[in-house]
Amino acid sequence: MNPELFYDNFTKKLLTDYMTNNHRMASAITMVLNNISPNSKKILDLGCGIGWSTYEISRFFTESQVDGIDLSTNSIKAADTLFKLNNNGFSKSDVTKESFG
């Protein structure tokens, strides 16, 4: 199966996880928040899905730029709609095919 299609189809599950405050996902976000250096100025949320984690990181690290990237066009559209803040951004990217410098 095409990976982008797989993750596009997974967007509904991620939205359900957010709306029902999925304990596993909420715990994972808390763990990430507890392991980011308070002095971080730029934070990359790789595989951000619908942007829930990017949003939470942005809320706690208000002086940081937080960028979420995901392979799924559907998830990035949801992230832009639900979780856009002044200090975050979302973009579609396949990190297995692009280089970042």
C-alpha positions as MATLAB code, in Angstrom:
seq = 'MNPELFYDNFTKKLLTDYMTNNHRMASAITMVLNNISPNSKKILDLGCGIGWSTYEISRFFTESQVDGIDLSTNSIKAADTLFKLNNNGFSKSDVTKESFG';
ca = [
       0.000    0.000    0.000;
       1.084    3.551   -0.720;
       2.354    5.010    2.612;
       0.732    8.396    2.015;
      -2.636    6.752    1.337;
      -2.273    4.636    4.486;
      -1.673    7.713    6.660;
      -4.378    9.732    4.884;
      -6.805    6.966    5.866;
      -5.424    7.007    9.438;
      -6.424   10.662    9.979;
      -9.920    9.706   11.196;
      -8.399    7.494   13.922;
      -6.135   10.337   15.052;
      -9.109   12.712   15.231;
     -11.027   10.165   17.311;
      -8.024    9.797   19.643;
      -7.988   13.559   20.164;
     -11.746   13.916   20.677;
     -11.812   11.076   23.218;
      -8.569   12.200   24.909;
      -6.919    8.859   24.224;
      -4.908    8.111   27.381;
      -2.021    6.497   25.496;
      -1.606    9.521   23.231;
      -2.008   12.021   26.080;
       0.648   10.133   28.084;
       3.015   10.116   25.108;
       2.614   13.880   24.702;
       3.280   14.407   28.419;
       6.427   12.279   28.167;
       7.659   14.349   25.227;
       6.927   17.615   27.044;
       8.955   16.421   30.027;
      11.953   15.633   27.823;
      12.318   18.837   25.813;
      14.965   21.250   27.029;
      13.339   24.415   28.401;
      15.866   26.468   26.395;
      14.821   25.014   23.033;
      14.205   27.679   20.404;
      13.231   25.386   17.521;
      11.384   22.099   17.897;
      10.493   19.655   15.112;
       7.558   17.290   15.598;
       8.293   14.575   13.054;
       5.182   12.580   12.140;
       2.885   15.104   13.799;
      -0.322   13.538   12.464;
      -3.240   15.930   13.053;
      -1.001   18.254   15.077;
      -2.195   17.515   18.619;
       1.342   16.986   19.898;
       2.668   20.024   18.015;
      -0.087   22.120   19.554;
       0.661   20.960   23.098;
       4.385   21.561   22.628;
       3.596   25.051   21.270;
       1.413   25.841   24.290;
       4.142   24.885   26.766;
       7.082   26.344   24.840;
       5.607   29.703   23.859;
       9.014   31.238   23.064;
       9.926   28.376   20.702;
       9.072   27.835   17.048;
       7.444   24.396   16.773;
       7.076   22.831   13.338;
       5.079   19.697   12.666;
       5.600   17.637    9.537;
       3.714   14.613    8.331;
       3.383   12.511    5.195;
      -0.420   12.768    5.173;
      -2.107   15.608    3.311;
      -5.335   14.938    5.246;
      -3.591   15.124    8.605;
      -1.788   18.358    7.733;
      -5.102   19.935    6.654;
      -6.629   18.900    9.999;
      -3.613   20.265   11.892;
      -3.859   23.633   10.130;
      -7.573   23.803   10.921;
      -7.480   22.614   14.543;
      -4.130   23.525   16.043;
      -2.533   26.539   14.351;
      -0.885   28.958   16.800;
       1.446   31.916   16.277;
       4.488   29.842   17.204;
       3.795   26.694   15.197;
       3.471   25.586   11.614;
       2.568   22.450    9.702;
       3.800   21.070    6.411;
       3.506   17.912    4.368;
       6.820   16.190    3.850;
       8.182   12.728    3.194;
      11.355   12.732    5.273;
      12.535    9.539    3.608;
      12.840   11.433    0.309;
      13.953   14.906    1.386;
      17.035   16.302    3.031;
      16.938   18.937    5.731;
      19.809   21.264    6.354;
];
